[in-house]
PDB file of C-alpha atoms and ligand atoms in Angstrom:
ATOM      1  CA  MET A   1      -0.079  -0.005   0.012  1.00  0.00           C
ATOM      2  CA  GLY A   2       1.153   3.475  -0.597  1.00  0.00           C
ATOM      3  CA  PRO A   3       0.442   6.896   0.897  1.00  0.00           C
ATOM      4  CA  PRO A   4      -3.221   7.675   1.140  1.00  0.00           C
ATOM      5  CA  LEU A   5      -5.047   9.408  -1.831  1.00  0.00           C
ATOM      6  CA  SER A   6      -4.852  13.146  -1.563  1.00  0.00           C
ATOM      7  CA  SER A   7      -8.332  14.798  -1.862  1.00  0.00           C
ATOM      8  CA  MET A   8      -7.014  16.451  -4.974  1.00  0.00           C
ATOM      9  CA  ALA A   9      -6.074  13.041  -6.792  1.00  0.00           C
ATOM     10  CA  MET A  10      -9.505  11.688  -5.370  1.00  0.00           C
ATOM     11  CA  ALA A  11     -11.587  14.613  -6.759  1.00  0.00           C
ATOM     12  CA  VAL A  12      -9.856  14.069 -10.425  1.00  0.00           C
ATOM     13  CA  MET A  13     -10.423  10.358 -10.265  1.00  0.00           C
ATOM     14  CA  LEU A  14     -14.089  10.890  -9.489  1.00  0.00           C
ATOM     15  CA  ARG A  15     -14.428  12.473 -12.827  1.00  0.00           C
ATOM     16  CA  SER A  16     -12.236   9.877 -14.763  1.00  0.00           C
ATOM     17  CA  ARG A  17     -13.519   8.339 -17.902  1.00  0.00           C
ATOM     18  CA  ALA A  18     -10.837   6.168 -18.635  1.00  0.00           C
ATOM     19  CA  VAL A  19      -9.903   3.399 -20.989  1.00  0.00           C
ATOM     20  CA  PHE A  20      -7.216   0.653 -19.877  1.00  0.00           C
ATOM     21  CA  LEU A  21      -5.876  -0.733 -23.208  1.00  0.00           C
ATOM     22  CA  GLY A  22      -3.172  -3.737 -23.068  1.00  0.00           C
ATOM     23  CA  PRO A  23      -2.699  -7.279 -24.053  1.00  0.00           C
ATOM     24  CA  PRO A  24      -4.361 -10.287 -22.147  1.00  0.00           C
ATOM     25  CA  GLY A  25      -2.753 -10.576 -18.732  1.00  0.00           C
ATOM     26  CA  ALA A  26      -1.351  -7.102 -18.583  1.00  0.00           C
ATOM     27  CA  GLY A  27      -3.192  -6.546 -15.318  1.00  0.00           C
ATOM     28  CA  LYS A  28      -5.997  -4.362 -16.466  1.00  0.00           C
ATOM     29  CA  GLY A  29      -8.752  -6.122 -14.262  1.00  0.00           C
ATOM     30  CA  THR A  30      -6.404  -6.231 -11.421  1.00  0.00           C
ATOM     31  CA  GLN A  31      -5.793  -2.423 -11.334  1.00  0.00           C
ATOM     32  CA  ALA A  32      -9.399  -1.361 -12.587  1.00  0.00           C
ATOM     33  CA  LYS A  33     -10.779  -3.278  -9.451  1.00  0.00           C
ATOM     34  CA  LYS A  34      -8.457  -1.498  -7.207  1.00  0.00           C
ATOM     35  CA  VAL A  35      -8.769   1.967  -8.694  1.00  0.00           C
ATOM     36  CA  ALA A  36     -12.886   1.579  -8.695  1.00  0.00           C
ATOM     37  CA  GLU A  37     -12.789   0.320  -5.041  1.00  0.00           C
ATOM     38  CA  THR A  38     -10.480   3.167  -3.994  1.00  0.00           C
ATOM     39  CA  ALA A  39     -12.294   5.890  -5.701  1.00  0.00           C
ATOM     40  CA  ALA A  40     -15.718   4.883  -6.287  1.00  0.00           C
ATOM     41  CA  VAL A  41     -15.269   4.836 -10.071  1.00  0.00           C
ATOM     42  CA  ALA A  42     -17.589   2.177 -11.951  1.00  0.00           C
ATOM     43  CA  HIS A  43     -15.444  -0.531 -13.449  1.00  0.00           C
ATOM     44  CA  LEU A  44     -16.984  -1.550 -16.771  1.00  0.00           C
ATOM     45  CA  SER A  45     -15.102  -4.741 -17.890  1.00  0.00           C
ATOM     46  CA  THR A  46     -16.400  -6.110 -21.171  1.00  0.00           C
ATOM     47  CA  GLY A  47     -14.948  -9.616 -20.299  1.00  0.00           C
ATOM     48  CA  ASP A  48     -16.604  -9.766 -17.043  1.00  0.00           C
ATOM     49  CA  MET A  49     -19.922  -8.685 -18.589  1.00  0.00           C
ATOM     50  CA  LEU A  50     -19.700 -11.570 -21.289  1.00  0.00           C
ATOM     51  CA  ARG A  51     -18.879 -14.093 -18.621  1.00  0.00           C
ATOM     52  CA  GLN A  52     -21.989 -13.189 -16.621  1.00  0.00           C
ATOM     53  CA  GLU A  53     -23.867 -13.608 -19.858  1.00  0.00           C
ATOM     54  CA  VAL A  54     -22.420 -16.937 -20.365  1.00  0.00           C
ATOM     55  CA  ALA A  55     -23.047 -17.981 -16.730  1.00  0.00           C
ATOM     56  CA  ALA A  56     -26.564 -16.988 -17.055  1.00  0.00           C
ATOM     57  CA  LYS A  57     -26.869 -18.837 -20.564  1.00  0.00           C
ATOM     58  CA  THR A  58     -28.594 -15.853 -22.164  1.00  0.00           C
ATOM     59  CA  GLN A  59     -28.608 -15.606 -26.038  1.00  0.00           C
ATOM     60  CA  LEU A  60     -25.800 -13.239 -25.863  1.00  0.00           C
ATOM     61  CA  GLY A  61     -23.840 -15.538 -23.664  1.00  0.00           C
ATOM     62  CA  LEU A  62     -24.471 -18.617 -25.786  1.00  0.00           C
ATOM     63  CA  GLN A  63     -23.436 -16.555 -28.929  1.00  0.00           C
ATOM     64  CA  ALA A  64     -20.228 -15.161 -27.140  1.00  0.00           C
ATOM     65  CA  LYS A  65     -19.045 -18.410 -25.389  1.00  0.00           C
ATOM     66  CA  THR A  66     -17.693 -19.923 -28.835  1.00  0.00           C
ATOM     67  CA  PHE A  67     -15.514 -16.817 -29.643  1.00  0.00           C
ATOM     68  CA  MET A  68     -14.199 -16.461 -26.024  1.00  0.00           C
ATOM     69  CA  ASP A  69     -13.308 -20.241 -25.818  1.00  0.00           C
ATOM     70  CA  ALA A  70     -11.300 -19.943 -28.918  1.00  0.00           C
ATOM     71  CA  GLY A  71      -9.573 -16.717 -28.145  1.00  0.00           C
ATOM     72  CA  LYS A  72     -11.388 -14.594 -30.747  1.00  0.00           C
ATOM     73  CA  LEU A  73     -13.094 -11.303 -30.427  1.00  0.00           C
ATOM     74  CA  VAL A  74     -17.000 -11.352 -30.158  1.00  0.00           C
ATOM     75  CA  PRO A  75     -18.428  -9.492 -33.132  1.00  0.00           C
ATOM     76  CA  ASP A  76     -18.425  -5.491 -32.897  1.00  0.00           C
ATOM     77  CA  ASP A  77     -22.247  -5.000 -32.974  1.00  0.00           C
ATOM     78  CA  VAL A  78     -22.684  -7.241 -30.012  1.00  0.00           C
ATOM     79  CA  ILE A  79     -20.010  -5.598 -27.953  1.00  0.00           C
ATOM     80  CA  ILE A  80     -20.908  -2.061 -28.809  1.00  0.00           C
ATOM     81  CA  GLY A  81     -24.536  -2.376 -28.068  1.00  0.00           C
ATOM     82  CA  MET A  82     -23.688  -4.031 -24.692  1.00  0.00           C
ATOM     83  CA  VAL A  83     -21.348  -1.323 -23.819  1.00  0.00           C
ATOM     84  CA  ARG A  84     -23.836   1.414 -24.713  1.00  0.00           C
ATOM     85  CA  ALA A  85     -26.450  -0.130 -22.569  1.00  0.00           C
ATOM     86  CA  ARG A  86     -24.032  -0.543 -19.558  1.00  0.00           C
ATOM     87  CA  ILE A  87     -22.789   3.004 -19.620  1.00  0.00           C
ATOM     88  CA  ARG A  88     -26.196   4.379 -19.436  1.00  0.00           C
ATOM     89  CA  LEU A  89     -26.749   2.712 -15.991  1.00  0.00           C
ATOM     90  CA  PRO A  90     -26.987   5.261 -12.977  1.00  0.00           C
ATOM     91  CA  ASP A  91     -23.445   4.104 -11.403  1.00  0.00           C
ATOM     92  CA  ALA A  92     -21.658   4.965 -14.617  1.00  0.00           C
ATOM     93  CA  LYS A  93     -23.122   8.563 -14.670  1.00  0.00           C
ATOM     94  CA  ASP A  94     -20.048  10.612 -13.426  1.00  0.00           C
ATOM     95  CA  ALA A  95     -16.968   8.307 -13.794  1.00  0.00           C
ATOM     96  CA  TRP A  96     -15.874   5.093 -15.134  1.00  0.00           C
ATOM     97  CA  ILE A  97     -12.987   2.690 -16.063  1.00  0.00           C
ATOM     98  CA  LEU A  98     -13.319   0.831 -19.448  1.00  0.00           C
ATOM     99  CA  ASP A  99     -11.515  -2.460 -19.067  1.00  0.00           C
ATOM    100  CA  GLY A 100     -11.094  -4.500 -22.329  1.00  0.00           C
ATOM    101  CA  PHE A 101     -13.087  -2.045 -24.659  1.00  0.00           C
ATOM    102  CA  PRO A 102     -12.393  -0.817 -27.200  1.00  0.00           C
ATOM    103  CA  ARG A 103     -10.264  -3.548 -28.781  1.00  0.00           C
ATOM    104  CA  THR A 104     -10.818  -2.731 -32.540  1.00  0.00           C
ATOM    105  CA  LEU A 105     -10.850   0.347 -34.553  1.00  0.00           C
ATOM    106  CA  PRO A 106     -14.613   0.203 -35.009  1.00  0.00           C
ATOM    107  CA  GLN A 107     -15.155  -0.308 -31.123  1.00  0.00           C
ATOM    108  CA  ALA A 108     -13.081   2.976 -30.727  1.00  0.00           C
ATOM    109  CA  GLU A 109     -14.831   4.959 -33.402  1.00  0.00           C
ATOM    110  CA  ALA A 110     -18.163   3.981 -31.845  1.00  0.00           C
ATOM    111  CA  LEU A 111     -17.097   5.031 -28.506  1.00  0.00           C
ATOM    112  CA  ASP A 112     -15.881   8.382 -29.787  1.00  0.00           C
ATOM    113  CA  LYS A 113     -19.370   8.998 -31.441  1.00  0.00           C
ATOM    114  CA  SER A 114     -21.320   8.161 -28.254  1.00  0.00           C
ATOM    115  CA  LEU A 115     -19.060  10.499 -26.232  1.00  0.00           C
ATOM    116  CA  SER A 116     -19.167  13.963 -26.833  1.00  0.00           C
ATOM    117  CA  GLY A 117     -18.009  17.284 -25.347  1.00  0.00           C
ATOM    118  CA  ALA A 118     -17.765  17.080 -21.704  1.00  0.00           C
ATOM    119  CA  ALA A 119     -18.173  13.292 -21.523  1.00  0.00           C
ATOM    120  CA  ALA A 120     -15.002  12.899 -23.783  1.00  0.00           C
ATOM    121  CA  LEU A 121     -12.174  10.389 -22.554  1.00  0.00           C
ATOM    122  CA  SER A 122     -10.084  11.721 -19.697  1.00  0.00           C
ATOM    123  CA  HIS A 123      -7.280   8.941 -20.134  1.00  0.00           C
ATOM    124  CA  VAL A 124      -6.339   6.188 -22.281  1.00  0.00           C
ATOM    125  CA  ILE A 125      -3.710   4.074 -20.358  1.00  0.00           C
ATOM    126  CA  TYR A 126      -1.579   1.521 -22.170  1.00  0.00           C
ATOM    127  CA  PHE A 127      -0.457  -1.397 -19.872  1.00  0.00           C
ATOM    128  CA  ALA A 128       2.929  -2.439 -21.433  1.00  0.00           C
ATOM    129  CA  VAL A 129       4.246  -5.972 -20.746  1.00  0.00           C
ATOM    130  CA  PRO A 130       6.473  -8.317 -22.403  1.00  0.00           C
ATOM    131  CA  GLU A 131       4.700 -11.203 -24.202  1.00  0.00           C
ATOM    132  CA  ALA A 132       6.877 -13.962 -22.317  1.00  0.00           C
ATOM    133  CA  VAL A 133       5.623 -12.228 -18.972  1.00  0.00           C
ATOM    134  CA  LEU A 134       1.997 -12.378 -20.214  1.00  0.00           C
ATOM    135  CA  VAL A 135       1.945 -16.304 -20.733  1.00  0.00           C
ATOM    136  CA  GLY A 136       2.928 -16.849 -17.300  1.00  0.00           C
ATOM    137  CA  ARG A 137       0.439 -14.538 -15.467  1.00  0.00           C
ATOM    138  CA  LEU A 138      -2.453 -16.151 -17.755  1.00  0.00           C
ATOM    139  CA  SER A 139      -1.529 -19.663 -17.263  1.00  0.00           C
ATOM    140  CA  GLY A 140      -1.286 -19.108 -13.520  1.00  0.00           C
ATOM    141  CA  ARG A 141      -4.335 -16.996 -13.217  1.00  0.00           C
ATOM    142  CA  ARG A 142      -7.112 -18.288 -10.990  1.00  0.00           C
ATOM    143  CA  THR A 143     -10.391 -16.365 -10.654  1.00  0.00           C
ATOM    144  CA  CYS A 144     -12.889 -16.461  -7.500  1.00  0.00           C
ATOM    145  CA  SER A 145     -16.217 -18.347  -9.075  1.00  0.00           C
ATOM    146  CA  LYS A 146     -18.380 -15.815  -6.866  1.00  0.00           C
ATOM    147  CA  CYS A 147     -16.889 -12.311  -6.387  1.00  0.00           C
ATOM    148  CA  GLY A 148     -14.394 -12.400  -9.412  1.00  0.00           C
ATOM    149  CA  ALA A 149     -11.244 -11.556  -7.350  1.00  0.00           C
ATOM    150  CA  ILE A 150      -8.243 -12.126  -9.440  1.00  0.00           C
ATOM    151  CA  TRP A 151      -5.382 -14.421  -8.171  1.00  0.00           C
ATOM    152  CA  HIS A 152      -2.405 -16.096  -9.343  1.00  0.00           C
ATOM    153  CA  LEU A 153      -0.681 -19.369  -8.225  1.00  0.00           C
ATOM    154  CA  GLU A 154       2.681 -17.752  -7.691  1.00  0.00           C
ATOM    155  CA  ASN A 155       2.419 -14.066  -8.070  1.00  0.00           C
ATOM    156  CA  ARG A 156      -0.862 -13.501  -5.856  1.00  0.00           C
ATOM    157  CA  PRO A 157      -1.543 -16.801  -4.081  1.00  0.00           C
ATOM    158  CA  THR A 158      -4.495 -17.074  -1.764  1.00  0.00           C
ATOM    159  CA  LYS A 159      -3.837 -18.241   2.056  1.00  0.00           C
ATOM    160  CA  LYS A 160      -5.582 -21.562   1.217  1.00  0.00           C
ATOM    161  CA  ALA A 161      -5.070 -23.264  -2.125  1.00  0.00           C
ATOM    162  CA  GLY A 162      -8.114 -23.051  -4.455  1.00  0.00           C
ATOM    163  CA  VAL A 163     -10.225 -20.869  -2.091  1.00  0.00           C
ATOM    164  CA  CYS A 164     -10.728 -17.090  -2.318  1.00  0.00           C
ATOM    165  CA  ASP A 165      -9.282 -14.952   0.477  1.00  0.00           C
ATOM    166  CA  GLN A 166     -12.029 -12.329  -0.075  1.00  0.00           C
ATOM    167  CA  CYS A 167     -15.214 -14.736  -0.029  1.00  0.00           C
ATOM    168  CA  GLY A 168     -14.431 -18.203   0.772  1.00  0.00           C
ATOM    169  CA  SER A 169     -15.610 -19.427  -2.644  1.00  0.00           C
ATOM    170  CA  GLU A 170     -13.946 -21.859  -5.044  1.00  0.00           C
ATOM    171  CA  LEU A 171     -11.277 -20.590  -7.399  1.00  0.00           C
ATOM    172  CA  VAL A 172     -11.487 -21.423 -10.938  1.00  0.00           C
ATOM    173  CA  GLN A 173      -9.532 -21.238 -14.150  1.00  0.00           C
ATOM    174  CA  ARG A 174     -10.867 -19.147 -17.050  1.00  0.00           C
ATOM    175  CA  SER A 175     -11.902 -21.509 -19.986  1.00  0.00           C
ATOM    176  CA  ASP A 176      -9.601 -19.104 -22.337  1.00  0.00           C
ATOM    177  CA  ASP A 177      -6.539 -19.439 -20.046  1.00  0.00           C
ATOM    178  CA  ARG A 178      -5.713 -22.834 -21.827  1.00  0.00           C
ATOM    179  CA  PRO A 179      -2.298 -22.668 -23.984  1.00  0.00           C
ATOM    180  CA  GLU A 180      -4.224 -22.847 -27.374  1.00  0.00           C
ATOM    181  CA  ALA A 181      -6.604 -19.893 -26.381  1.00  0.00           C
ATOM    182  CA  ILE A 182      -3.782 -17.870 -24.754  1.00  0.00           C
ATOM    183  CA  GLY A 183      -1.840 -18.055 -28.184  1.00  0.00           C
ATOM    184  CA  LYS A 184      -4.750 -17.105 -30.284  1.00  0.00           C
ATOM    185  CA  ARG A 185      -5.738 -14.197 -27.778  1.00  0.00           C
ATOM    186  CA  LEU A 186      -2.001 -12.907 -28.054  1.00  0.00           C
ATOM    187  CA  GLU A 187      -2.146 -12.983 -31.977  1.00  0.00           C
ATOM    188  CA  VAL A 188      -5.566 -11.202 -31.898  1.00  0.00           C
ATOM    189  CA  TYR A 189      -4.393  -8.555 -29.650  1.00  0.00           C
ATOM    190  CA  ARG A 190      -1.215  -7.845 -32.177  1.00  0.00           C
ATOM    191  CA  SER A 191      -3.507  -7.540 -35.116  1.00  0.00           C
ATOM    192  CA  GLN A 192      -6.606  -6.098 -33.902  1.00  0.00           C
ATOM    193  CA  THR A 193      -6.081  -4.206 -30.794  1.00  0.00           C
ATOM    194  CA  ALA A 194      -2.526  -3.013 -30.801  1.00  0.00           C
ATOM    195  CA  PRO A 195      -3.358  -0.492 -33.810  1.00  0.00           C
ATOM    196  CA  LEU A 196      -5.433   1.472 -31.257  1.00  0.00           C
ATOM    197  CA  LEU A 197      -2.094   2.770 -29.732  1.00  0.00           C
ATOM    198  CA  ALA A 198      -1.530   4.700 -32.815  1.00  0.00           C
ATOM    199  CA  TYR A 199      -5.176   5.806 -32.910  1.00  0.00           C
ATOM    200  CA  TYR A 200      -5.053   7.236 -29.411  1.00  0.00           C
ATOM    201  CA  ARG A 201      -1.600   8.495 -29.689  1.00  0.00           C
ATOM    202  CA  ASP A 202      -2.637  10.797 -32.610  1.00  0.00           C
ATOM    203  CA  ARG A 203      -5.457  11.877 -30.554  1.00  0.00           C
ATOM    204  CA  ARG A 204      -2.720  12.823 -27.793  1.00  0.00           C
ATOM    205  CA  VAL A 205      -4.735  10.929 -25.076  1.00  0.00           C
ATOM    206  CA  LEU A 206      -2.357   7.956 -24.843  1.00  0.00           C
ATOM    207  CA  ARG A 207      -0.306   7.344 -21.540  1.00  0.00           C
ATOM    208  CA  GLU A 208       1.840   4.507 -21.199  1.00  0.00           C
ATOM    209  CA  ILE A 209       2.690   2.456 -17.911  1.00  0.00           C
ATOM    210  CA  ASP A 210       5.423  -0.107 -17.435  1.00  0.00           C
ATOM    211  CA  ALA A 211       3.008  -2.850 -16.193  1.00  0.00           C
ATOM    212  CA  SER A 212       5.635  -5.555 -15.937  1.00  0.00           C
ATOM    213  CA  ARG A 213       6.382  -4.082 -12.289  1.00  0.00           C
ATOM    214  CA  SER A 214       4.808  -5.315  -8.994  1.00  0.00           C
ATOM    215  CA  PRO A 215       1.158  -4.660  -8.772  1.00  0.00           C
ATOM    216  CA  ASP A 216       1.558  -2.080  -5.729  1.00  0.00           C
ATOM    217  CA  LEU A 217       4.103  -0.143  -8.027  1.00  0.00           C
ATOM    218  CA  VAL A 218       1.795  -0.166 -11.112  1.00  0.00           C
ATOM    219  CA  PHE A 219      -1.103   0.951  -8.724  1.00  0.00           C
ATOM    220  CA  GLN A 220       1.057   3.816  -7.545  1.00  0.00           C
ATOM    221  CA  GLU A 221       2.010   5.006 -10.941  1.00  0.00           C
ATOM    222  CA  LEU A 222      -1.607   4.593 -12.357  1.00  0.00           C
ATOM    223  CA  LEU A 223      -3.047   7.031  -9.535  1.00  0.00           C
ATOM    224  CA  LYS A 224      -0.360   9.613 -10.554  1.00  0.00           C
ATOM    225  CA  LEU A 225      -1.226   9.369 -14.261  1.00  0.00           C
ATOM    226  CA  MET A 226      -4.876   9.615 -13.599  1.00  0.00           C
ATOM    227  CA  GLN A 227      -4.815  12.901 -11.720  1.00  0.00           C
TER     228      GLN A 227
HETATM  229  P1  AP5 B 301     -11.106 -10.059 -21.282  1.00  0.00           P
HETATM  230  O1  AP5 B 301     -11.747 -10.560 -19.977  1.00  0.00           O
HETATM  231  O2  AP5 B 301     -11.055  -8.468 -21.463  1.00  0.00           O
HETATM  232  O3  AP5 B 301      -9.559 -10.732 -21.338  1.00  0.00           O
HETATM  233  P2  AP5 B 301      -8.155 -10.015 -21.699  1.00  0.00           P
HETATM  234  O4  AP5 B 301      -8.078  -8.653 -22.463  1.00  0.00           O
HETATM  235  O5  AP5 B 301      -7.679 -10.972 -22.622  1.00  0.00           O
HETATM  236  O6  AP5 B 301      -7.544  -9.604 -20.620  1.00  0.00           O
HETATM  237  P3  AP5 B 301      -7.332 -10.589 -19.274  1.00  0.00           P
HETATM  238  O7  AP5 B 301      -8.578 -10.301 -18.312  1.00  0.00           O
HETATM  239  O8  AP5 B 301      -7.090 -11.770 -19.720  1.00  0.00           O
HETATM  240  O9  AP5 B 301      -6.095  -9.768 -18.577  1.00  0.00           O
HETATM  241  P4  AP5 B 301      -5.987  -8.582 -17.725  1.00  0.00           P
HETATM  242  O10 AP5 B 301      -5.249  -7.566 -18.288  1.00  0.00           O
HETATM  243  O11 AP5 B 301      -7.312  -8.067 -17.127  1.00  0.00           O
HETATM  244  O12 AP5 B 301      -5.248  -8.996 -16.480  1.00  0.00           O
HETATM  245  P5  AP5 B 301      -5.404  -9.410 -14.887  1.00  0.00           P
HETATM  246  O13 AP5 B 301      -5.632  -8.405 -14.094  1.00  0.00           O
HETATM  247  O14 AP5 B 301      -6.512 -10.629 -14.907  1.00  0.00           O
HETATM  248  O15 AP5 B 301     -11.692 -10.600 -22.503  1.00  0.00           O
HETATM  249  C1  AP5 B 301     -12.002 -12.038 -22.561  1.00  0.00           C
HETATM  250  C2  AP5 B 301     -12.755 -12.483 -23.757  1.00  0.00           C
HETATM  251  O16 AP5 B 301     -13.946 -11.780 -24.008  1.00  0.00           O
HETATM  252  C3  AP5 B 301     -11.946 -11.853 -25.080  1.00  0.00           C
HETATM  253  O17 AP5 B 301     -11.039 -12.912 -25.471  1.00  0.00           O
HETATM  254  C4  AP5 B 301     -13.155 -11.892 -26.148  1.00  0.00           C
HETATM  255  O18 AP5 B 301     -13.380 -13.101 -26.601  1.00  0.00           O
HETATM  256  C5  AP5 B 301     -14.211 -11.324 -25.356  1.00  0.00           C
HETATM  257  N1  AP5 B 301     -14.216  -9.814 -25.255  1.00  0.00           N
HETATM  258  C6  AP5 B 301     -13.963  -8.915 -23.951  1.00  0.00           C
HETATM  259  N2  AP5 B 301     -13.997  -7.929 -24.654  1.00  0.00           N
HETATM  260  C7  AP5 B 301     -14.027  -7.663 -26.035  1.00  0.00           C
HETATM  261  C8  AP5 B 301     -14.316  -6.594 -26.917  1.00  0.00           C
HETATM  262  N3  AP5 B 301     -14.112  -5.285 -26.530  1.00  0.00           N
HETATM  263  N4  AP5 B 301     -14.570  -6.917 -28.248  1.00  0.00           N
HETATM  264  C9  AP5 B 301     -14.680  -8.371 -28.541  1.00  0.00           C
HETATM  265  N5  AP5 B 301     -14.647  -9.286 -27.652  1.00  0.00           N
HETATM  266  C10 AP5 B 301     -14.196  -8.878 -26.504  1.00  0.00           C
HETATM  267  O19 AP5 B 301      -3.976 -10.469 -14.671  1.00  0.00           O
HETATM  268  C11 AP5 B 301      -3.825 -11.423 -15.175  1.00  0.00           C
HETATM  269  C12 AP5 B 301      -2.777 -12.247 -14.035  1.00  0.00           C
HETATM  270  O20 AP5 B 301      -1.538 -11.739 -13.723  1.00  0.00           O
HETATM  271  C13 AP5 B 301      -3.705 -12.495 -12.787  1.00  0.00           C
HETATM  272  O21 AP5 B 301      -3.438 -13.822 -12.268  1.00  0.00           O
HETATM  273  C14 AP5 B 301      -3.088 -11.464 -11.753  1.00  0.00           C
HETATM  274  O22 AP5 B 301      -2.998 -11.885 -10.363  1.00  0.00           O
HETATM  275  C15 AP5 B 301      -1.578 -11.405 -12.370  1.00  0.00           C
HETATM  276  N6  AP5 B 301      -1.219 -10.060 -12.226  1.00  0.00           N
HETATM  277  C16 AP5 B 301      -1.721  -9.074 -12.669  1.00  0.00           C
HETATM  278  N7  AP5 B 301      -0.946  -7.807 -12.248  1.00  0.00           N
HETATM  279  C17 AP5 B 301       0.232  -8.327 -12.034  1.00  0.00           C
HETATM  280  C18 AP5 B 301       1.636  -7.757 -11.783  1.00  0.00           C
HETATM  281  N8  AP5 B 301       1.857  -6.440 -11.841  1.00  0.00           N
HETATM  282  N9  AP5 B 301       2.863  -8.582 -11.299  1.00  0.00           N
HETATM  283  C19 AP5 B 301       2.543  -9.906 -11.490  1.00  0.00           C
HETATM  284  N10 AP5 B 301       1.356 -10.485 -11.640  1.00  0.00           N
HETATM  285  C20 AP5 B 301       0.166  -9.922 -11.898  1.00  0.00           C
HETATM  286 MG1   MG B 302      -9.356  -8.885 -17.301  1.00  0.00          MG
END
């Protein structure tokens, strides 16, 4: 833990409309959860939304599952519709972090179109991590089946193996954290999502963070960047 958040930092974060951009396993979800808890900012993770739809066996979930398990992207129109509906809910009125969206150029353009004037993006933060590190993070990840807390067999182990420290429920491995799907996700990231770096760099909103360091160091730097 670092020093407490200053009231100034807190005030700025309360108005954040941020995008966390980066490859699978970069730590977007880990950090977005922490920032959201610290600063009462809504955490909008398209991956989490889709996994909830899959668990509830909705039509959207059934449609998305095949793409997700294969490590491919779910079609843009499905994702854009889902995000538009989510961002209109009352808890996302003032401030949010988009985690895992946008990840194609059409998604970025759709987001630009739906945000205008005062509601424009405040930060786009690129989580930079070398690919060799990502593979280790993804294969050792375990997630709580109930509260969604993110753990790692070596980097962030629970006190009791297989049991969530936060809520006592069972930990599971994501179905897309198998080696074949991991390889595909990294390839999809390189071809479809990495071009967004230039898109946001051109718009002068891109900030880069060295996310290969410890979670606490990354969190401290993130708070500074989001001021
Ligand atoms: P999504 O859930 O978004 O997965 P992702 O982008 O592949 O990213 P991850 O959640 O795997 O990684 P993360 O950066 O959140 O890392 P985490 O914090 O967990 O998407 C899943 C699928 O849904 C997609 O493949 C696609 O099919 C679909 N989808 C979602 N959004 C979509 C969209 N917009 N368009 C189309 N399809 C979409 O950390 C990883 C591990 O590392 C954990 O074990 C953690 O404990 C550990 N860790 C974290 N930080 C550190 C650190 N600093 N040091 C050491 N270990 C760390
Ligand atoms: Mg995630």
